[in-house]
CSV table of C-alpha atoms in Angstrom, one decimal:
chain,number,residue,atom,x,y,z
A,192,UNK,CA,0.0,0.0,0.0
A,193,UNK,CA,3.1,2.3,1.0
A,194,UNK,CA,4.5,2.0,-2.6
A,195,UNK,CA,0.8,2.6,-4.9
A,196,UNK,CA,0.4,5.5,-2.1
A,197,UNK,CA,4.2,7.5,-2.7
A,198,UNK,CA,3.6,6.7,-6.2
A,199,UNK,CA,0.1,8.2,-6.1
A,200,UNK,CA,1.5,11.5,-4.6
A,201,UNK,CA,4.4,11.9,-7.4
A,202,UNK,CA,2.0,11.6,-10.2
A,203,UNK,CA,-1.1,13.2,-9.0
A,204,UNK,CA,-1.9,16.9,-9.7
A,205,UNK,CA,-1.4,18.9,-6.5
A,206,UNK,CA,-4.4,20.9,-5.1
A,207,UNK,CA,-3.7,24.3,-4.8
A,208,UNK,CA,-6.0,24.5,-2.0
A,209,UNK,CA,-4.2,21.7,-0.3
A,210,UNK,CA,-0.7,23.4,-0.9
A,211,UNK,CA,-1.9,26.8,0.6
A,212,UNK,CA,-3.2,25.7,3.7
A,213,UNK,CA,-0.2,23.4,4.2
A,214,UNK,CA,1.7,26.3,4.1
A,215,UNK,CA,0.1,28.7,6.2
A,216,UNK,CA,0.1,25.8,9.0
A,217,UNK,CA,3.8,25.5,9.1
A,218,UNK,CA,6.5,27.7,10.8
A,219,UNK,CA,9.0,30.2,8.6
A,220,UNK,CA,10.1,27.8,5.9
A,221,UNK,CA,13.4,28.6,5.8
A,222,UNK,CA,15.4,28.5,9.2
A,223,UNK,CA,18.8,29.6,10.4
A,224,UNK,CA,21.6,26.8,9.7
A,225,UNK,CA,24.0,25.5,7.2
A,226,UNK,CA,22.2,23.7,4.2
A,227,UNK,CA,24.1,21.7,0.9
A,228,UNK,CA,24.0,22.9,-1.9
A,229,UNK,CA,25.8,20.1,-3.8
A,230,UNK,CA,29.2,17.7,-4.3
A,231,UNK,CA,32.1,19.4,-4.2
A,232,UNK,CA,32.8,17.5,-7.1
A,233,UNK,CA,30.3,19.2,-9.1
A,234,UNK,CA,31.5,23.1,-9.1
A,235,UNK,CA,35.2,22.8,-10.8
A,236,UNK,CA,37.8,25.5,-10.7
A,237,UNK,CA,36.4,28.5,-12.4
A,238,UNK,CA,33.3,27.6,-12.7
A,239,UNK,CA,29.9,29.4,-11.8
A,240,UNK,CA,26.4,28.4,-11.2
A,241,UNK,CA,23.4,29.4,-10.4
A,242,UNK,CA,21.2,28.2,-7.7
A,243,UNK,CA,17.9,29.3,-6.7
A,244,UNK,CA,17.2,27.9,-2.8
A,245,UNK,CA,16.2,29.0,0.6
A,246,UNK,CA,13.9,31.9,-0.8
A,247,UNK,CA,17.2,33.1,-2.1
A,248,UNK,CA,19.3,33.8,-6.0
A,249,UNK,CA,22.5,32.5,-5.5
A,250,UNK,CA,26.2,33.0,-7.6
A,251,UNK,CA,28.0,29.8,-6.2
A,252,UNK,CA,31.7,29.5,-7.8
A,253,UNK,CA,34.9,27.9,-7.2
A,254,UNK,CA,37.8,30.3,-7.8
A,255,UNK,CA,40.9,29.3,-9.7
A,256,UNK,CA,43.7,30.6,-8.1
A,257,UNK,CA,42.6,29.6,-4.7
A,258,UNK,CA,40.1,26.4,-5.1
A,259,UNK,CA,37.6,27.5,-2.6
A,260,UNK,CA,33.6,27.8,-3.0
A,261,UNK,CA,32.2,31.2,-2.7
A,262,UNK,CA,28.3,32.5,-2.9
A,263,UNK,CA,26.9,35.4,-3.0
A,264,UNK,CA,23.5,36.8,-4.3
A,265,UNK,CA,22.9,36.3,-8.1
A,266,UNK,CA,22.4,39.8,-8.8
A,267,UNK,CA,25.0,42.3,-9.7
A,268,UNK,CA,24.6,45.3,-6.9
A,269,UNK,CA,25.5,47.6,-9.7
A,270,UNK,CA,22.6,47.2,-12.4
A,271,UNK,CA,21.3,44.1,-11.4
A,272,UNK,CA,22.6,41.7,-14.5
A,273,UNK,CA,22.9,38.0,-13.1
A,274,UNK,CA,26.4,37.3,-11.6
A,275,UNK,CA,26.2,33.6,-12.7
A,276,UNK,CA,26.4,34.6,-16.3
A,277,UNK,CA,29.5,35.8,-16.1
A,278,UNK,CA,33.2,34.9,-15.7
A,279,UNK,CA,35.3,33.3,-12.8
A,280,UNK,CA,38.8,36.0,-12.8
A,281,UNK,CA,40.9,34.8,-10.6
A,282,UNK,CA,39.1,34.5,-7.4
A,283,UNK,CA,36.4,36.7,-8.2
A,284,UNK,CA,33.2,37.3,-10.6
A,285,UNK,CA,32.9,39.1,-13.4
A,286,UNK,CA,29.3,40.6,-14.1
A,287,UNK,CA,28.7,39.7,-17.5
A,288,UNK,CA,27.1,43.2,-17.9
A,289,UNK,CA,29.4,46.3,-17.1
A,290,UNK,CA,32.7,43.7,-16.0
A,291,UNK,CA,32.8,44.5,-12.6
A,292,UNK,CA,34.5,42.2,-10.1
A,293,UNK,CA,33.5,41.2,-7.1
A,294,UNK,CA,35.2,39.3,-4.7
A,295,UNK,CA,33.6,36.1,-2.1
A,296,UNK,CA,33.0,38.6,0.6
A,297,UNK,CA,30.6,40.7,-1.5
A,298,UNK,CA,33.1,43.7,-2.3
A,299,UNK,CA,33.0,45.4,-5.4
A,300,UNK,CA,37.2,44.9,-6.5
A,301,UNK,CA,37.4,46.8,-10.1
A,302,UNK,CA,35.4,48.4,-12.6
A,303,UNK,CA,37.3,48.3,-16.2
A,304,UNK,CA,36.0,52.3,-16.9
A,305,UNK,CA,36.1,54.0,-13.5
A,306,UNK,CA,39.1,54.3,-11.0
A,307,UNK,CA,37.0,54.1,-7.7
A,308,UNK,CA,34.4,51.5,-6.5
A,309,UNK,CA,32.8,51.6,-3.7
A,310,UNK,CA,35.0,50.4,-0.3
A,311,UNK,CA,32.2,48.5,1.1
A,312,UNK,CA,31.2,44.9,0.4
A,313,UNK,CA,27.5,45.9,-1.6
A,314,UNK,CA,26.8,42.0,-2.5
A,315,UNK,CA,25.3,39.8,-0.4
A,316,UNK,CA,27.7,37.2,0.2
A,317,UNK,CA,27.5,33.6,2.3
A,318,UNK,CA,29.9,31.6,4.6
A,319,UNK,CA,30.8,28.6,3.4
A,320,UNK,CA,32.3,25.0,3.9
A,321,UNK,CA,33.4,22.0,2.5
A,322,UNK,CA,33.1,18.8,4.6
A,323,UNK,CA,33.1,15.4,3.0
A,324,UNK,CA,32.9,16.4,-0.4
A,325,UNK,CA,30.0,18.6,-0.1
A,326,UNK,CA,29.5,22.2,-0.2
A,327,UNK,CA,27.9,24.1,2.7
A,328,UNK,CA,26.5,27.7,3.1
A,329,UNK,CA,25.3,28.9,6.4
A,330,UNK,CA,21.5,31.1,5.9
A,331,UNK,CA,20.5,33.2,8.0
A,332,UNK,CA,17.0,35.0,8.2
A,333,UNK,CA,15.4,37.8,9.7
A,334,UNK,CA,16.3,40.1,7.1
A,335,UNK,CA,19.4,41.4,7.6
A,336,UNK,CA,22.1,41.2,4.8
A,337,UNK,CA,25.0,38.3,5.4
A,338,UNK,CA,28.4,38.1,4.8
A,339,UNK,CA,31.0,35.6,4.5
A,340,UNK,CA,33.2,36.6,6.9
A,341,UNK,CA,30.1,36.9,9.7
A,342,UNK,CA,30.4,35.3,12.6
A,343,UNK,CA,28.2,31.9,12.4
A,344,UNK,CA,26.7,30.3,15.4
A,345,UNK,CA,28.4,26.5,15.2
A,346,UNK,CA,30.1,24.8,12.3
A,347,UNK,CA,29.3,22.4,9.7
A,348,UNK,CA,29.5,18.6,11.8
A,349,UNK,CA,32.4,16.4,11.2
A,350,UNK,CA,32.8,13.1,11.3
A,351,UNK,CA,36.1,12.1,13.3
A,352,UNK,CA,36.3,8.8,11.2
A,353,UNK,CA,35.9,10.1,7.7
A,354,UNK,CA,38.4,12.6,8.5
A,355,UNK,CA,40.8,10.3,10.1
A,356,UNK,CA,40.5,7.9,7.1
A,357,UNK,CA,39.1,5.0,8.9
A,358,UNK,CA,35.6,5.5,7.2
A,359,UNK,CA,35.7,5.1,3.3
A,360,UNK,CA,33.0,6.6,1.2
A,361,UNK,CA,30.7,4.1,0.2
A,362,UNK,CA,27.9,6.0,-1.9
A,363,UNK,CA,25.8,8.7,-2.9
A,364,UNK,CA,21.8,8.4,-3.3
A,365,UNK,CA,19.9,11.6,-5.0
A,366,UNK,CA,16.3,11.2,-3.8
A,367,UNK,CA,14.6,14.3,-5.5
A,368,UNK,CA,12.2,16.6,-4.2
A,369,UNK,CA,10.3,16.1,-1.4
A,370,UNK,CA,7.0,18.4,-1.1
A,371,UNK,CA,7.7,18.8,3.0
A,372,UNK,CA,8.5,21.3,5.6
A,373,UNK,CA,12.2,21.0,6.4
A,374,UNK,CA,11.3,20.5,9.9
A,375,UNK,CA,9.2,17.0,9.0
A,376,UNK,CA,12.6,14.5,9.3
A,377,UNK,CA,12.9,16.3,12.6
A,378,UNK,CA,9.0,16.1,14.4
A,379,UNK,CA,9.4,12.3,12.8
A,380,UNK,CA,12.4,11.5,15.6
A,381,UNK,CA,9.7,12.5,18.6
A,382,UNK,CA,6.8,10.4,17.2
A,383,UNK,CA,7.7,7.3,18.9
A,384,UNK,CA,4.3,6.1,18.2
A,385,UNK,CA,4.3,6.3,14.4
A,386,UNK,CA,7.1,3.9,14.6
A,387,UNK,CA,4.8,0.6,15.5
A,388,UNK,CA,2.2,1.2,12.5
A,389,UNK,CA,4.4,2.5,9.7
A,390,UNK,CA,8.0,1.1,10.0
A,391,UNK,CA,7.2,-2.3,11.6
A,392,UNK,CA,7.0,-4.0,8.4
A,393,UNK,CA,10.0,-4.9,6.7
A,394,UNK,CA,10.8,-4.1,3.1
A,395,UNK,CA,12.8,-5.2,0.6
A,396,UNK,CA,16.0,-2.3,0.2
A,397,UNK,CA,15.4,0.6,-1.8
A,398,UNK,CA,11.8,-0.1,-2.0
A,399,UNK,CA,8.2,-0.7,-0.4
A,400,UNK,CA,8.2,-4.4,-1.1
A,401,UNK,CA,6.8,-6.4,2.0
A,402,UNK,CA,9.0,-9.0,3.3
A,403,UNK,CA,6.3,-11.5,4.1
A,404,UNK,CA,6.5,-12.2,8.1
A,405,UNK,CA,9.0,-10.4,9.0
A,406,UNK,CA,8.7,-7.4,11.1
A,407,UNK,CA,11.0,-5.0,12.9
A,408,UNK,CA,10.7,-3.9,16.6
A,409,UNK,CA,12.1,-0.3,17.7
A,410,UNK,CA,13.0,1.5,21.0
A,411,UNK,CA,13.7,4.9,20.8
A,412,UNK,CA,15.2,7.9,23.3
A,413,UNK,CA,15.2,11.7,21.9
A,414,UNK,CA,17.4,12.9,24.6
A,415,UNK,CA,16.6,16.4,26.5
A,416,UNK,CA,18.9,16.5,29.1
A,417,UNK,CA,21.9,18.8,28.2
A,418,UNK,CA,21.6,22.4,27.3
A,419,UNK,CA,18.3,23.8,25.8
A,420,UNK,CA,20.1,25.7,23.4
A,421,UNK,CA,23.1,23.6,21.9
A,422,UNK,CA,22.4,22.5,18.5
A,423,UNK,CA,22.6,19.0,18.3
A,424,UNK,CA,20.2,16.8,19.1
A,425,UNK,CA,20.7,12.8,19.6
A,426,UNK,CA,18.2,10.6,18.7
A,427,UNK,CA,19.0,6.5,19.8
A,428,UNK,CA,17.1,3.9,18.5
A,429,UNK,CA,17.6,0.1,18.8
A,430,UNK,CA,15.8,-2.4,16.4
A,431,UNK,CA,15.6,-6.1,16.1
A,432,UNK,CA,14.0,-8.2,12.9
A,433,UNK,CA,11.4,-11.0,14.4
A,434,UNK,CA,10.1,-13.2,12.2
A,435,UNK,CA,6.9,-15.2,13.5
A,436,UNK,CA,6.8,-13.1,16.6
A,437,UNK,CA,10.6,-14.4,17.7
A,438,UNK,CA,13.8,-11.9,17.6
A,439,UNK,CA,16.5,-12.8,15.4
A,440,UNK,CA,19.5,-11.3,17.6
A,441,UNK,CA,21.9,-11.3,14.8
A,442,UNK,CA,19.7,-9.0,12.8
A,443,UNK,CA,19.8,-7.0,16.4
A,444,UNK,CA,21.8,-2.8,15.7
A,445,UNK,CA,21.5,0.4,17.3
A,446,UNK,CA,21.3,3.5,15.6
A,447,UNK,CA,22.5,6.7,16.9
A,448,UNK,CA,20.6,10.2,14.8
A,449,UNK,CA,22.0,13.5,15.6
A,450,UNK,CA,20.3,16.1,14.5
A,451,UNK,CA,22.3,19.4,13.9
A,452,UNK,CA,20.1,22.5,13.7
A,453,UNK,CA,16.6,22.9,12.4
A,454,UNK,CA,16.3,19.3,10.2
A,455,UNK,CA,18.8,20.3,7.3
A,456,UNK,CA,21.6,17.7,8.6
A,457,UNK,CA,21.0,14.6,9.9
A,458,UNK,CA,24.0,12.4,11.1
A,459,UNK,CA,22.9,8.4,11.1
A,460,UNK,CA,25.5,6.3,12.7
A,461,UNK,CA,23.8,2.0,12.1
A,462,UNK,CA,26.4,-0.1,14.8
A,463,UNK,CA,26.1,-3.7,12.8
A,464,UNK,CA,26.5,-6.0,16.1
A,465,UNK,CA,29.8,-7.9,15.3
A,466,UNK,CA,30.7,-6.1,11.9
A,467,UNK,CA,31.1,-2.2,11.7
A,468,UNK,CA,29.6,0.7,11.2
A,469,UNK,CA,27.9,2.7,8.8
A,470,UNK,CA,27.7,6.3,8.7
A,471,UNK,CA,24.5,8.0,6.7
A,472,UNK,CA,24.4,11.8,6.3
A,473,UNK,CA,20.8,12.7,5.2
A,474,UNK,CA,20.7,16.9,4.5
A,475,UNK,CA,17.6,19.0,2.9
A,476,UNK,CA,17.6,22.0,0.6
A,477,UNK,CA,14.7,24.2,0.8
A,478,UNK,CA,14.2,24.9,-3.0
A,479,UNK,CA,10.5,26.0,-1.9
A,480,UNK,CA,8.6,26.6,1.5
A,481,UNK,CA,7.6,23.3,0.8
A,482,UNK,CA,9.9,21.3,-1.2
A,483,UNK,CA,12.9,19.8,-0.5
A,484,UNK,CA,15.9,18.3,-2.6
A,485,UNK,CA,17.3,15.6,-0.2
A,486,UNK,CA,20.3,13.6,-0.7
A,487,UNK,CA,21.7,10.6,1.5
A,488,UNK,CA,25.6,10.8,1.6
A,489,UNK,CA,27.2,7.4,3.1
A,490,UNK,CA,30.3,6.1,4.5
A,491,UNK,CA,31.5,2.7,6.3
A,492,UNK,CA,34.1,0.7,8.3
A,493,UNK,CA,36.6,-0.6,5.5
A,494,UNK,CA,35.8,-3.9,6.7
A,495,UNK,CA,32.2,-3.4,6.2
A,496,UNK,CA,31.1,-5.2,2.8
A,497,UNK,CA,29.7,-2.4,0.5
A,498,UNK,CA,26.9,-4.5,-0.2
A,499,UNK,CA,25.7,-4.9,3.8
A,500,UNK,CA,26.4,-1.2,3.9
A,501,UNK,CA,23.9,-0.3,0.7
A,502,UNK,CA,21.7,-3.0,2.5
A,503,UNK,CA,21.5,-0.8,5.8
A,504,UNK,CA,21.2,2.4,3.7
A,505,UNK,CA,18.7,1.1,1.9
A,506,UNK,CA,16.5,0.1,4.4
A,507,UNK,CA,16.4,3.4,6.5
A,508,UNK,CA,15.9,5.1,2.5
A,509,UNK,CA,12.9,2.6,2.5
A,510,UNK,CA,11.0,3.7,5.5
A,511,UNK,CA,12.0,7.2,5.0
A,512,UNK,CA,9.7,7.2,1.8
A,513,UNK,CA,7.1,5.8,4.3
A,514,UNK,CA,7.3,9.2,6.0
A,515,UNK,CA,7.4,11.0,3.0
A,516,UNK,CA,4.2,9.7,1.5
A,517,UNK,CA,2.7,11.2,5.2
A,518,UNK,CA,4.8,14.6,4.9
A,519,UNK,CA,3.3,15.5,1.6
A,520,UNK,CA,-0.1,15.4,2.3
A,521,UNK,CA,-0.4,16.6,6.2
A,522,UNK,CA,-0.2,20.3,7.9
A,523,UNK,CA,1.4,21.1,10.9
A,524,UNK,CA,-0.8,21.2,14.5
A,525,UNK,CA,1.0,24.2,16.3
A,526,UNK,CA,-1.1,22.9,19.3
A,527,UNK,CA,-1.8,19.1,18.4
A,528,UNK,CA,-4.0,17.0,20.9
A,529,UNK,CA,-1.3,14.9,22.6
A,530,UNK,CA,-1.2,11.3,24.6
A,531,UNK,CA,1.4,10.0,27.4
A,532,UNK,CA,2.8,7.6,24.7
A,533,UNK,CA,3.3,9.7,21.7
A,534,UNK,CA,7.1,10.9,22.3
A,535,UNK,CA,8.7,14.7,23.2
A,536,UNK,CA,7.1,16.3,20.4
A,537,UNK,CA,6.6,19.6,22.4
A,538,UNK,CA,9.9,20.0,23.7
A,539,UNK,CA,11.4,18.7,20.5
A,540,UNK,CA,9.7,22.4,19.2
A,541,UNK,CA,10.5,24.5,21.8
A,542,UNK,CA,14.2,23.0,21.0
A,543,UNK,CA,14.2,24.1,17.7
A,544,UNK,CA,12.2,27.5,18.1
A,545,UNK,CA,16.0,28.6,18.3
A,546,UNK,CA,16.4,28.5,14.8
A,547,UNK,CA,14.1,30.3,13.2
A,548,UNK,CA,14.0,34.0,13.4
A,549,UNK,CA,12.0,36.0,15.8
A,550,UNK,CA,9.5,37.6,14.0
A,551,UNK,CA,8.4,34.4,12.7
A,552,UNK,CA,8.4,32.1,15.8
């Protein structure tokens, strides 16, 4: 039923009237944190694109004298002409319109007919990162214009083993656009009770195939006891495969979700009793207040067999699309009517209030 119902979602004309009161029942769509915007791979020296995400035109460029990723707004703060048309010079972009450039930090560096520019940066420019092969920028809302040298709240998370070598990068899934709040992967880790009537079947990898008579069991902790305002949030979760009502121990792992900032990364580490583990990074793009591009980014053990580590990622990718066919059809309850059982759904929000800017909240 899960797979005719996702597949019934993609192909079916949206309602208008549906998608409008979706999104006046949601929060800000687009809260304070660092978001992908793609694999480094994908943006090579002295190259420019142009990306349109987080209510936001974006200039996103690698220079070629230094390497590094830089962003700023799209549009030239001179006569508006779009930045991404034009040229990577050195470390900076040249508007295809009147040649100015401007460097990663927004400032206006040269104009080929005039001796002065202006000594201030005028463009809207972005920090960014590279971790793990993907390319970062920190968004911030509220209104104010960023830069790229502004102070920003916590960094993009690491992942000791990746960096250390010890973890090698096992695979790369793109799973679209998801028509979703960004916040949805998030609320989904305090539902505890969802967890017994949509993910206790088990499916085939990669798909929402039934496994006839086998089922999964989970226990779950969200936990709230360290400071209210750090960013991170650790979800731990233990499941076991039964088959005819009896556990299979072997098939028996924990999984450890940390959740960095308002449900734009989210770290899964899957402990494979007596094998390895498996590292899944699962980050959202809000290309609209409700749509997400969403890409699972994973890495292993060495000694963990690719194939058992596509098997584990593909499982979680399974029920994920579970969630997804729930996400793009439901609105938010700002004040939802609550039992004992149903998980820390309420202070799971008033955790993640912090992101999102004030005026909004």
């Amino acid at each position: 039923m899960g797979f005719s119902l996702r597949r019934h979602y993609a192909k079916r004309r949206r309602s208008r009237f549906l998608e409008a009161l979706r999104r006046a029942s949601y929060p800000h769509p687009y809260p304070d944190g660092w978001y992908r915007l793609g694999a480094s791979k994908s943006l090579r020296r002295g190259q420019v694109r142009y990306l349109e995400c987080l209510g936001r035109a974006l200039a996103v460029w690698r220079g070629k004298d230094s390497g590094e990723v830089f962003v700023t707004g799209a549009f030239c703060p001179h006569l508006g002409a779009n930045l991404a048309h034009g040229q990577v010079r050195g470390d900076c972009i040249e508007c295809p319109f009147h040649a100015w450039h401007f460097a990663g930090d927004g400032r206006a560096v040269s104009a080929p007919y005039s001796a002065t520019v202006p000594a201030r940066p005028t463009a809207e420019s972005f920090p960014a990162e590279e971790v793990h092969g993907q390319i970062f920028i920190y968004h911030r809302g509220g209104g104010a214009k960023q830069r790229a040298d502004e102070e920003v709240p916590y960094p993009v998370p690491r992942v000791r083993e990746i960096d250390d070598g010890s973890f090698a990068y096992r695979g790369h899934y793109n799973a679209g656009r998801v028509h979703a709040h960004v916040i949805e992967a998030m609320e989904n880790a305090s539902d505890y009770a969802h967890f017994d009537y949509l993910h206790r079947q088990v499916r085939f990898p990669w798909t929402q195939i039934p496994v006839p008579g086998f089922e999964q069991e989970h226990s779950l902790r969200l936990g709230f006891d360290e400071d209210s305002h750090a960013v991170r949030k650790v979800l731990q979760s233990e499941s076991v495969i039964t088959f005819a009502g009896r556990q299979i121990e072997r098939t028996r792992a924990n999984t450890t979700v940390t959740l960095t900032g308002a449900g734009s990364i989210l770290n899964f580490r899957v402990a494979l009793r007596g094998v390895g583990e498996v590292e899944l990074i699962l980050t959202q793009l809000p290309v609209a207040p409700l749509c997400q591009q969403v890409d699972f980014r994973w890495f292993s053990d060495r000694n963990v067999p690719r194939l058992l580590a596509w098997y584990a990622v593909g499982s979680i990718v399974s029920q994920y699309r579970r969630d997804v066919a729930i996400w793009e059809a439901k609105i938010f309850r700002e004040s939802p009517t609550l039992c004992r059982n149903d998980g820390p759904v309420m202070p799971l929000r008033r955790w993640y209030s912090q992101f999102f800017p004030r005026q909004s909240s």
